[in-house]
Amino acid sequence: MGQGALRAPLGLVCGLLLLLGSGGLGSPGTATRRPWEEEPGPEAEGGAWGRVRYEAVKKHLGAVGALSKRGWQALACRVWREGCEEEEEEREEEEESSRSPGWSLPLMGQDYLEILSAWYCSFGKCCETGDCRVVNNITGLETDLNGQLHGQHLAKEVVIRAVRGFLQNPRTEKALVLSFHGWSGTGKNFVARMVASHLYRDGLKSECVRVFISLFHFPHHMYVDSYKVRLKKQISETVQLCKQSLFIFDEAEKLHFGLLEAIKPFTARSDNKGQVDYQRSIFIFLSNLGGNAINEVALDFWRAGRLREEISMEILEQQLRLELQEREENGYARSHLLEENLIDFFVPFLPLEYHHVKLCARDAFLARGLPYTEAALDEVARMMVFVPKEEKLFSAQGCKSVSQRINYFLP
């Protein structure tokens, strides 16, 4: 954006405000001739009183031009800091000397400058340390989780409590580490994306958010050493750029043990003296591990005639830890993330039932702006496979592929 493009709107807005405030436009009993027109002269407007008004408006218009120039300079210095120290000092001295009772334009101009600067920053990066577009909208996150995440009372509670507590704590001891567990399609990726979109204006596209998919980014175990070097570098560079970073590891159970060990130093407690501060980072691991243990608990509650909402974190977290530690083929069991208790919260995602799948189908219809009926929602739900074989209680795919299945209802 050119300097002229910014200078013109600022001067125009300030000029209009000045004229409206000083009675220069629309004054009762005046002709349509503008006060700054030279003909027929100030005396024709009423002698001495007309001359006073004429000179006052001229003075105000001169101030508008000066303010417009100063406004651009201040905005430029706010975005590009190099060589602006002397200019800022001169501008502060000018504003101090020109301040007088009843003349509020410098203050008004500063207010508009703040608005314009914020507007500019909404399109680009304005801070020296990284992404300025951090929003940390915990209220929005809670609202969307309650409205769009179905059948996961524990995940909602734990994620909100963990993220809110972490962000509100001015002196964290370590990075926040969350480990999501459950069957495919139960909402792990959905929640991770939602966290990103409510903490950062650009969501997953933010330069402060990094997503790693095990089999895509680290497919060959023979190259694990080079992967470790690259992963450490990417995490370090992101943390250096952003005061608050988010790292998401999908299919975490397929991460090589060496990669989990490479991540460990960034999640451990440290005084960070002379080092990069990793304590404001959030790590989220997504894994299908533990899904069977979670499902067994949910099935036992159903068979006992108890509500799934009665399932507590105490029961599930214990079951999750046991399953993760027993399965030697996964990196979790051997990594120090578990051994040194570096995972702050294990977040269980319960298996989804028939009515949950219907809610997912409803959301899919609404997301496309399509009408739906209860019969259509039932038909989508019946397309899914339900297990166990006898009870047919839980959707084997969760809500995955629901949005594709509503294509059958399109004209």
C-alpha positions as a Python dict, from the first residue, in 0.01 Angstrom:
ca = {
    (1, 'M'): (0, 0, 0),
    (2, 'G'): (149, 335, -107),
    (3, 'Q'): (200, 634, 117),
    (4, 'G'): (-40, 849, -81),
    (5, 'A'): (-314, 587, -48),
    (6, 'L'): (-294, 603, 330),
    (7, 'R'): (-231, 978, 359),
    (8, 'A'): (-534, 1082, 157),
    (9, 'P'): (-803, 896, 357),
    (10, 'L'): (-657, 1012, 690),
    (11, 'G'): (-646, 1377, 582),
    (12, 'L'): (-994, 1358, 436),
    (13, 'V'): (-1148, 1212, 752),
    (14, 'C'): (-975, 1464, 977),
    (15, 'G'): (-1076, 1753, 747),
    (16, 'L'): (-1441, 1657, 753),
    (17, 'L'): (-1439, 1624, 1129),
    (18, 'L'): (-1277, 1965, 1165),
    (19, 'L'): (-1527, 2135, 942),
    (20, 'L'): (-1823, 1971, 1111),
    (21, 'G'): (-1689, 2060, 1454),
    (22, 'S'): (-1612, 2422, 1367),
    (23, 'G'): (-1940, 2494, 1193),
    (24, 'G'): (-1765, 2538, 858),
    (25, 'L'): (-2032, 2336, 677),
    (26, 'G'): (-2403, 2387, 695),
    (27, 'S'): (-2398, 2699, 917),
    (28, 'P'): (-2738, 2869, 941),
    (29, 'G'): (-2789, 3176, 726),
    (30, 'T'): (-2487, 3118, 500),
    (31, 'A'): (-2479, 3076, 125),
    (32, 'T'): (-2347, 2765, -45),
    (33, 'R'): (-2010, 2937, -106),
    (34, 'R'): (-1733, 2765, 93),
    (35, 'P'): (-1553, 2973, 362),
    (36, 'W'): (-1213, 2923, 201),
    (37, 'E'): (-1319, 3066, -137),
    (38, 'E'): (-1147, 3402, -197),
    (39, 'E'): (-1444, 3573, -366),
    (40, 'P'): (-1605, 3790, -250),
    (41, 'G'): (-1368, 3791, 56),
    (42, 'P'): (-1415, 3761, 428),
    (43, 'E'): (-1569, 4111, 472),
    (44, 'A'): (-1872, 4006, 267),
    (45, 'E'): (-1951, 3748, 530),
    (46, 'G'): (-2008, 4004, 800),
    (47, 'G'): (-1712, 4235, 850),
    (48, 'A'): (-1477, 4162, 1137),
    (49, 'W'): (-1673, 3855, 1253),
    (50, 'G'): (-1648, 3703, 905),
    (51, 'R'): (-1273, 3765, 897),
    (52, 'V'): (-1230, 3586, 1232),
    (53, 'R'): (-1418, 3282, 1106),
    (54, 'Y'): (-1230, 3288, 781),
    (55, 'E'): (-889, 3295, 949),
    (56, 'A'): (-991, 3025, 1198),
    (57, 'V'): (-1095, 2784, 924),
    (58, 'K'): (-775, 2851, 730),
    (59, 'K'): (-574, 2774, 1041),
    (60, 'H'): (-768, 2452, 1102),
    (61, 'L'): (-721, 2336, 746),
    (62, 'G'): (-349, 2394, 770),
    (63, 'A'): (-344, 2185, 1085),
    (64, 'V'): (-527, 1907, 902),
    (65, 'G'): (-258, 1890, 637),
    (66, 'A'): (16, 1883, 897),
    (67, 'L'): (-162, 1619, 1099),
    (68, 'S'): (-216, 1406, 790),
    (69, 'K'): (159, 1410, 724),
    (70, 'R'): (243, 1341, 1088),
    (71, 'G'): (-19, 1066, 1093),
    (72, 'W'): (143, 885, 804),
    (73, 'Q'): (489, 922, 960),
    (74, 'A'): (365, 785, 1290),
    (75, 'L'): (194, 493, 1120),
    (76, 'A'): (505, 415, 918),
    (77, 'C'): (717, 423, 1233),
    (78, 'R'): (471, 199, 1410),
    (79, 'V'): (517, -66, 1143),
    (80, 'W'): (878, -7, 1030),
    (81, 'R'): (1082, 96, 1332),
    (82, 'E'): (1414, 172, 1167),
    (83, 'G'): (1528, 534, 1191),
    (84, 'C'): (1214, 662, 1365),
    (85, 'E'): (1347, 753, 1710),
    (86, 'E'): (1434, 1116, 1628),
    (87, 'E'): (1113, 1164, 1431),
    (88, 'E'): (907, 1038, 1724),
    (89, 'E'): (1082, 1273, 1966),
    (90, 'E'): (1019, 1573, 1737),
    (91, 'R'): (656, 1475, 1694),
    (92, 'E'): (604, 1446, 2070),
    (93, 'E'): (760, 1792, 2122),
    (94, 'E'): (538, 1944, 1851),
    (95, 'E'): (223, 1794, 1997),
    (96, 'E'): (320, 1913, 2347),
    (97, 'S'): (382, 2269, 2232),
    (98, 'S'): (70, 2290, 2014),
    (99, 'R'): (-169, 2154, 2273),
    (100, 'S'): (-426, 2418, 2375),
    (101, 'P'): (-770, 2424, 2546),
    (102, 'G'): (-1061, 2349, 2317),
    (103, 'W'): (-845, 2215, 2032),
    (104, 'S'): (-872, 1834, 2049),
    (105, 'L'): (-755, 1737, 1700),
    (106, 'P'): (-411, 1604, 1802),
    (107, 'L'): (-581, 1369, 2048),
    (108, 'M'): (-846, 1277, 1794),
    (109, 'G'): (-579, 1220, 1534),
    (110, 'Q'): (-395, 986, 1770),
    (111, 'D'): (-716, 789, 1825),
    (112, 'Y'): (-761, 753, 1449),
    (113, 'L'): (-399, 653, 1418),
    (114, 'E'): (-453, 372, 1668),
    (115, 'I'): (-755, 253, 1469),
    (116, 'L'): (-569, 273, 1139),
    (117, 'S'): (-268, 93, 1284),
    (118, 'A'): (-490, -187, 1417),
    (119, 'W'): (-660, -208, 1077),
    (120, 'Y'): (-325, -241, 903),
    (121, 'C'): (-211, -508, 1148),
    (122, 'S'): (-519, -713, 1074),
    (123, 'F'): (-373, -772, 726),
    (124, 'G'): (-10, -827, 810),
    (125, 'K'): (259, -889, 1067),
    (126, 'C'): (341, -587, 1281),
    (127, 'C'): (541, -717, 1573),
    (128, 'E'): (908, -800, 1585),
    (129, 'T'): (871, -1133, 1767),
    (130, 'G'): (619, -1311, 1549),
    (131, 'D'): (252, -1337, 1471),
    (132, 'C'): (50, -1045, 1611),
    (133, 'R'): (-272, -1219, 1524),
    (134, 'V'): (-310, -1410, 1852),
    (135, 'V'): (-668, -1382, 1977),
    (136, 'N'): (-695, -1644, 2257),
    (137, 'N'): (-1073, -1648, 2235),
    (138, 'I'): (-1145, -1896, 2513),
    (139, 'T'): (-1511, -1794, 2536),
    (140, 'G'): (-1557, -1868, 2164),
    (141, 'L'): (-1373, -2198, 2202),
    (142, 'E'): (-1600, -2303, 2488),
    (143, 'T'): (-1912, -2200, 2296),
    (144, 'D'): (-1813, -2390, 1982),
    (145, 'L'): (-1710, -2702, 2173),
    (146, 'N'): (-2045, -2705, 2350),
    (147, 'G'): (-2235, -2652, 2027),
    (148, 'Q'): (-2040, -2861, 1777),
    (149, 'L'): (-1858, -3139, 1965),
    (150, 'H'): (-2107, -3417, 2035),
    (151, 'G'): (-2089, -3690, 2297),
    (152, 'Q'): (-1759, -3573, 2451),
    (153, 'H'): (-1835, -3421, 2791),
    (154, 'L'): (-1489, -3511, 2924),
    (155, 'A'): (-1297, -3371, 2627),
    (156, 'K'): (-1486, -3042, 2648),
    (157, 'E'): (-1420, -3005, 3019),
    (158, 'V'): (-1053, -3099, 3012),
    (159, 'V'): (-956, -2896, 2705),
    (160, 'I'): (-1127, -2577, 2824),
    (161, 'R'): (-989, -2608, 3177),
    (162, 'A'): (-637, -2687, 3059),
    (163, 'V'): (-609, -2419, 2789),
    (164, 'R'): (-775, -2146, 2995),
    (165, 'G'): (-558, -2217, 3300),
    (166, 'F'): (-242, -2222, 3089),
    (167, 'L'): (-312, -1895, 2907),
    (168, 'Q'): (-419, -1712, 3222),
    (169, 'N'): (-109, -1818, 3415),
    (170, 'P'): (156, -1544, 3376),
    (171, 'R'): (435, -1772, 3505),
    (172, 'T'): (408, -2117, 3356),
    (173, 'E'): (671, -2373, 3454),
    (174, 'K'): (658, -2568, 3129),
    (175, 'A'): (480, -2600, 2798),
    (176, 'L'): (124, -2733, 2804),
    (177, 'V'): (111, -3092, 2674),
    (178, 'L'): (-223, -3252, 2585),
    (179, 'S'): (-262, -3608, 2457),
    (180, 'F'): (-591, -3686, 2278),
    (181, 'H'): (-695, -4054, 2269),
    (182, 'G'): (-985, -4240, 2114),
    (183, 'W'): (-1116, -4411, 1804),
    (184, 'S'): (-1098, -4249, 1465),
    (185, 'G'): (-1379, -4005, 1394),
    (186, 'T'): (-1455, -3919, 1757),
    (187, 'G'): (-1337, -3557, 1728),
    (188, 'K'): (-965, -3543, 1807),
    (189, 'N'): (-865, -3358, 1489),
    (190, 'F'): (-1180, -3149, 1508),
    (191, 'V'): (-1091, -3021, 1857),
    (192, 'A'): (-726, -2958, 1765),
    (193, 'R'): (-835, -2746, 1468),
    (194, 'M'): (-1084, -2564, 1685),
    (195, 'V'): (-816, -2480, 1943),
    (196, 'A'): (-596, -2339, 1666),
    (197, 'S'): (-879, -2131, 1516),
    (198, 'H'): (-972, -1975, 1851),
    (199, 'L'): (-618, -1903, 1971),
    (200, 'Y'): (-497, -1760, 1637),
    (201, 'R'): (-686, -1547, 1390),
    (202, 'D'): (-537, -1750, 1100),
    (203, 'G'): (-600, -2088, 1263),
    (204, 'L'): (-393, -2369, 1117),
    (205, 'K'): (-249, -2125, 860),
    (206, 'S'): (-87, -1916, 1132),
    (207, 'E'): (291, -1903, 1125),
    (208, 'C'): (276, -1985, 1498),
    (209, 'V'): (98, -2318, 1440),
    (210, 'R'): (280, -2626, 1310),
    (211, 'V'): (106, -2952, 1221),
    (212, 'F'): (303, -3275, 1184),
    (213, 'I'): (150, -3597, 1046),
    (214, 'S'): (363, -3896, 1135),
    (215, 'L'): (347, -4101, 815),
    (216, 'F'): (357, -3791, 596),
    (217, 'H'): (639, -3591, 756),
    (218, 'F'): (840, -3881, 903),
    (219, 'P'): (763, -4183, 682),
    (220, 'H'): (1094, -4375, 693),
    (221, 'H'): (1255, -4489, 1017),
    (222, 'M'): (1593, -4516, 845),
    (223, 'Y'): (1602, -4135, 827),
    (224, 'V'): (1502, -4075, 1187),
    (225, 'D'): (1827, -3894, 1270),
    (226, 'S'): (1773, -3636, 998),
    (227, 'Y'): (1407, -3608, 1101),
    (228, 'K'): (1516, -3531, 1457),
    (229, 'V'): (1744, -3250, 1345),
    (230, 'R'): (1476, -3101, 1121),
    (231, 'L'): (1204, -3131, 1385),
    (232, 'K'): (1415, -2961, 1653),
    (233, 'K'): (1499, -2682, 1413),
    (234, 'Q'): (1136, -2624, 1313),
    (235, 'I'): (1018, -2613, 1674),
    (236, 'S'): (1300, -2379, 1776),
    (237, 'E'): (1242, -2141, 1486),
    (238, 'T'): (868, -2126, 1553),
    (239, 'V'): (919, -2053, 1923),
    (240, 'Q'): (1175, -1783, 1843),
    (241, 'L'): (930, -1620, 1604),
    (242, 'C'): (622, -1647, 1824),
    (243, 'K'): (581, -1589, 2194),
    (244, 'Q'): (290, -1836, 2191),
    (245, 'S'): (322, -2142, 1967),
    (246, 'L'): (103, -2443, 1898),
    (247, 'F'): (235, -2781, 1777),
    (248, 'I'): (-1, -3060, 1670),
    (249, 'F'): (122, -3416, 1611),
    (250, 'D'): (-132, -3632, 1430),
    (251, 'E'): (-102, -4014, 1442),
    (252, 'A'): (130, -3970, 1739),
    (253, 'E'): (133, -4344, 1812),
    (254, 'K'): (328, -4389, 1485),
    (255, 'L'): (601, -4144, 1581),
    (256, 'H'): (940, -4310, 1619),
    (257, 'F'): (1070, -4329, 1975),
    (258, 'G'): (1363, -4107, 1874),
    (259, 'L'): (1129, -3831, 1755),
    (260, 'L'): (939, -3835, 2084),
    (261, 'E'): (1269, -3804, 2265),
    (262, 'A'): (1361, -3510, 2041),
    (263, 'I'): (1038, -3335, 2143),
    (264, 'K'): (1092, -3403, 2514),
    (265, 'P'): (1331, -3111, 2591),
    (266, 'F'): (1074, -2863, 2461),
    (267, 'T'): (809, -2998, 2698),
    (268, 'A'): (1023, -3035, 3010),
    (269, 'R'): (1059, -2787, 3294),
    (270, 'S'): (1348, -2547, 3252),
    (271, 'D'): (1467, -2215, 3392),
    (272, 'N'): (1549, -2109, 3032),
    (273, 'K'): (1834, -1886, 3140),
    (274, 'G'): (2006, -1771, 2824),
    (275, 'Q'): (1779, -1993, 2614),
    (276, 'V'): (1466, -1961, 2406),
    (277, 'D'): (1151, -1968, 2620),
    (278, 'Y'): (944, -2277, 2536),
    (279, 'Q'): (715, -2239, 2835),
    (280, 'R'): (445, -2053, 2639),
    (281, 'S'): (408, -2335, 2384),
    (282, 'I'): (124, -2586, 2355),
    (283, 'F'): (180, -2942, 2230),
    (284, 'I'): (-116, -3158, 2126),
    (285, 'F'): (-69, -3528, 2042),
    (286, 'L'): (-350, -3711, 1859),
    (287, 'S'): (-356, -4087, 1890),
    (288, 'N'): (-588, -4386, 1839),
    (289, 'L'): (-408, -4561, 2124),
    (290, 'G'): (-628, -4622, 2424),
    (291, 'G'): (-941, -4627, 2212),
    (292, 'N'): (-1022, -4987, 2303),
    (293, 'A'): (-981, -4921, 2676),
    (294, 'I'): (-1206, -4613, 2652),
    (295, 'N'): (-1469, -4809, 2458),
    (296, 'E'): (-1471, -5092, 2712),
    (297, 'V'): (-1543, -4847, 2993),
    (298, 'A'): (-1822, -4684, 2791),
    (299, 'L'): (-1971, -5026, 2709),
    (300, 'D'): (-1959, -5137, 3074),
    (301, 'F'): (-2147, -4822, 3178),
    (302, 'W'): (-2412, -4882, 2910),
    (303, 'R'): (-2460, -5245, 3013),
    (304, 'A'): (-2496, -5135, 3375),
    (305, 'G'): (-2768, -4890, 3272),
    (306, 'R'): (-2557, -4588, 3366),
    (307, 'L'): (-2532, -4267, 3165),
    (308, 'R'): (-2212, -4205, 2970),
    (309, 'E'): (-2200, -3860, 3133),
    (310, 'E'): (-2127, -4041, 3460),
    (311, 'I'): (-1791, -4162, 3325),
    (312, 'S'): (-1519, -3974, 3512),
    (313, 'M'): (-1164, -3874, 3426),
    (314, 'E'): (-1030, -4073, 3720),
    (315, 'I'): (-1154, -4400, 3571),
    (316, 'L'): (-1047, -4331, 3213),
    (317, 'E'): (-708, -4175, 3282),
    (318, 'Q'): (-603, -4479, 3482),
    (319, 'Q'): (-713, -4713, 3203),
    (320, 'L'): (-536, -4499, 2942),
    (321, 'R'): (-204, -4500, 3125),
    (322, 'L'): (-217, -4877, 3170),
    (323, 'E'): (-280, -4941, 2800),
    (324, 'L'): (-15, -4693, 2685),
    (325, 'Q'): (252, -4843, 2910),
    (326, 'E'): (174, -5205, 2820),
    (327, 'R'): (202, -5169, 2442),
    (328, 'E'): (576, -5189, 2384),
    (329, 'E'): (550, -5149, 2006),
    (330, 'N'): (455, -4782, 2036),
    (331, 'G'): (696, -4501, 2112),
    (332, 'Y'): (478, -4370, 2393),
    (333, 'A'): (555, -4670, 2614),
    (334, 'R'): (930, -4619, 2584),
    (335, 'S'): (947, -4242, 2573),
    (336, 'H'): (1023, -4021, 2870),
    (337, 'L'): (706, -3824, 2805),
    (338, 'L'): (521, -4085, 3012),
    (339, 'E'): (802, -4180, 3244),
    (340, 'E'): (869, -3822, 3353),
    (341, 'N'): (500, -3721, 3355),
    (342, 'L'): (548, -3452, 3091),
    (343, 'I'): (199, -3507, 2950),
    (344, 'D'): (-22, -3275, 3154),
    (345, 'F'): (-362, -3407, 3047),
    (346, 'F'): (-477, -3729, 2882),
    (347, 'V'): (-796, -3636, 2699),
    (348, 'P'): (-1029, -3932, 2632),
    (349, 'F'): (-1271, -3925, 2339),
    (350, 'L'): (-1564, -4159, 2393),
    (351, 'P'): (-1713, -4373, 2112),
    (352, 'L'): (-2007, -4208, 1938),
    (353, 'E'): (-2358, -4350, 1944),
    (354, 'Y'): (-2639, -4338, 1688),
    (355, 'H'): (-2787, -4005, 1804),
    (356, 'H'): (-2442, -3844, 1801),
    (357, 'V'): (-2397, -3944, 1436),
    (358, 'K'): (-2734, -3782, 1360),
    (359, 'L'): (-2612, -3457, 1520),
    (360, 'C'): (-2298, -3471, 1305),
    (361, 'A'): (-2515, -3520, 997),
    (362, 'R'): (-2728, -3221, 1096),
    (363, 'D'): (-2414, -3007, 1131),
    (364, 'A'): (-2296, -3122, 788),
    (365, 'F'): (-2624, -3020, 627),
    (366, 'L'): (-2617, -2682, 800),
    (367, 'A'): (-2253, -2622, 703),
    (368, 'R'): (-2355, -2649, 338),
    (369, 'G'): (-2669, -2444, 382),
    (370, 'L'): (-2886, -2743, 287),
    (371, 'P'): (-3231, -2826, 426),
    (372, 'Y'): (-3270, -3156, 608),
    (373, 'T'): (-3535, -3377, 762),
    (374, 'E'): (-3526, -3625, 1051),
    (375, 'A'): (-3568, -3900, 795),
    (376, 'A'): (-3257, -3781, 609),
    (377, 'L'): (-3055, -3771, 932),
    (378, 'D'): (-3167, -4124, 1018),
    (379, 'E'): (-3073, -4247, 673),
    (380, 'V'): (-2722, -4100, 703),
    (381, 'A'): (-2678, -4259, 1046),
    (382, 'R'): (-2795, -4599, 919),
    (383, 'M'): (-2521, -4591, 654),
    (384, 'M'): (-2258, -4617, 928),
    (385, 'V'): (-2128, -4943, 1075),
    (386, 'F'): (-2202, -4996, 1445),
    (387, 'V'): (-2024, -5226, 1692),
    (388, 'P'): (-2009, -5453, 1893),
    (389, 'K'): (-2181, -5708, 1678),
    (390, 'E'): (-2447, -5786, 1937),
    (391, 'E'): (-2532, -5440, 2072),
    (392, 'K'): (-2448, -5231, 1764),
    (393, 'L'): (-2400, -4938, 1999),
    (394, 'F'): (-2095, -4742, 1879),
    (395, 'S'): (-2016, -4606, 1533),
    (396, 'A'): (-1700, -4781, 1413),
    (397, 'Q'): (-1601, -4467, 1217),
    (398, 'G'): (-1735, -4212, 1459),
    (399, 'C'): (-1853, -3918, 1251),
    (400, 'K'): (-1584, -3958, 987),
    (401, 'S'): (-1725, -3963, 631),
    (402, 'V'): (-2064, -3827, 745),
    (403, 'S'): (-2016, -3507, 544),
    (404, 'Q'): (-1945, -3714, 232),
    (405, 'R'): (-2250, -3932, 280),
    (406, 'I'): (-2493, -3640, 260),
    (407, 'N'): (-2390, -3610, -106),
    (408, 'Y'): (-2649, -3880, -169),
    (409, 'F'): (-2918, -3628, -80),
    (410, 'L'): (-2806, -3359, -318),
    (411, 'P'): (-3028, -3302, -626),
}
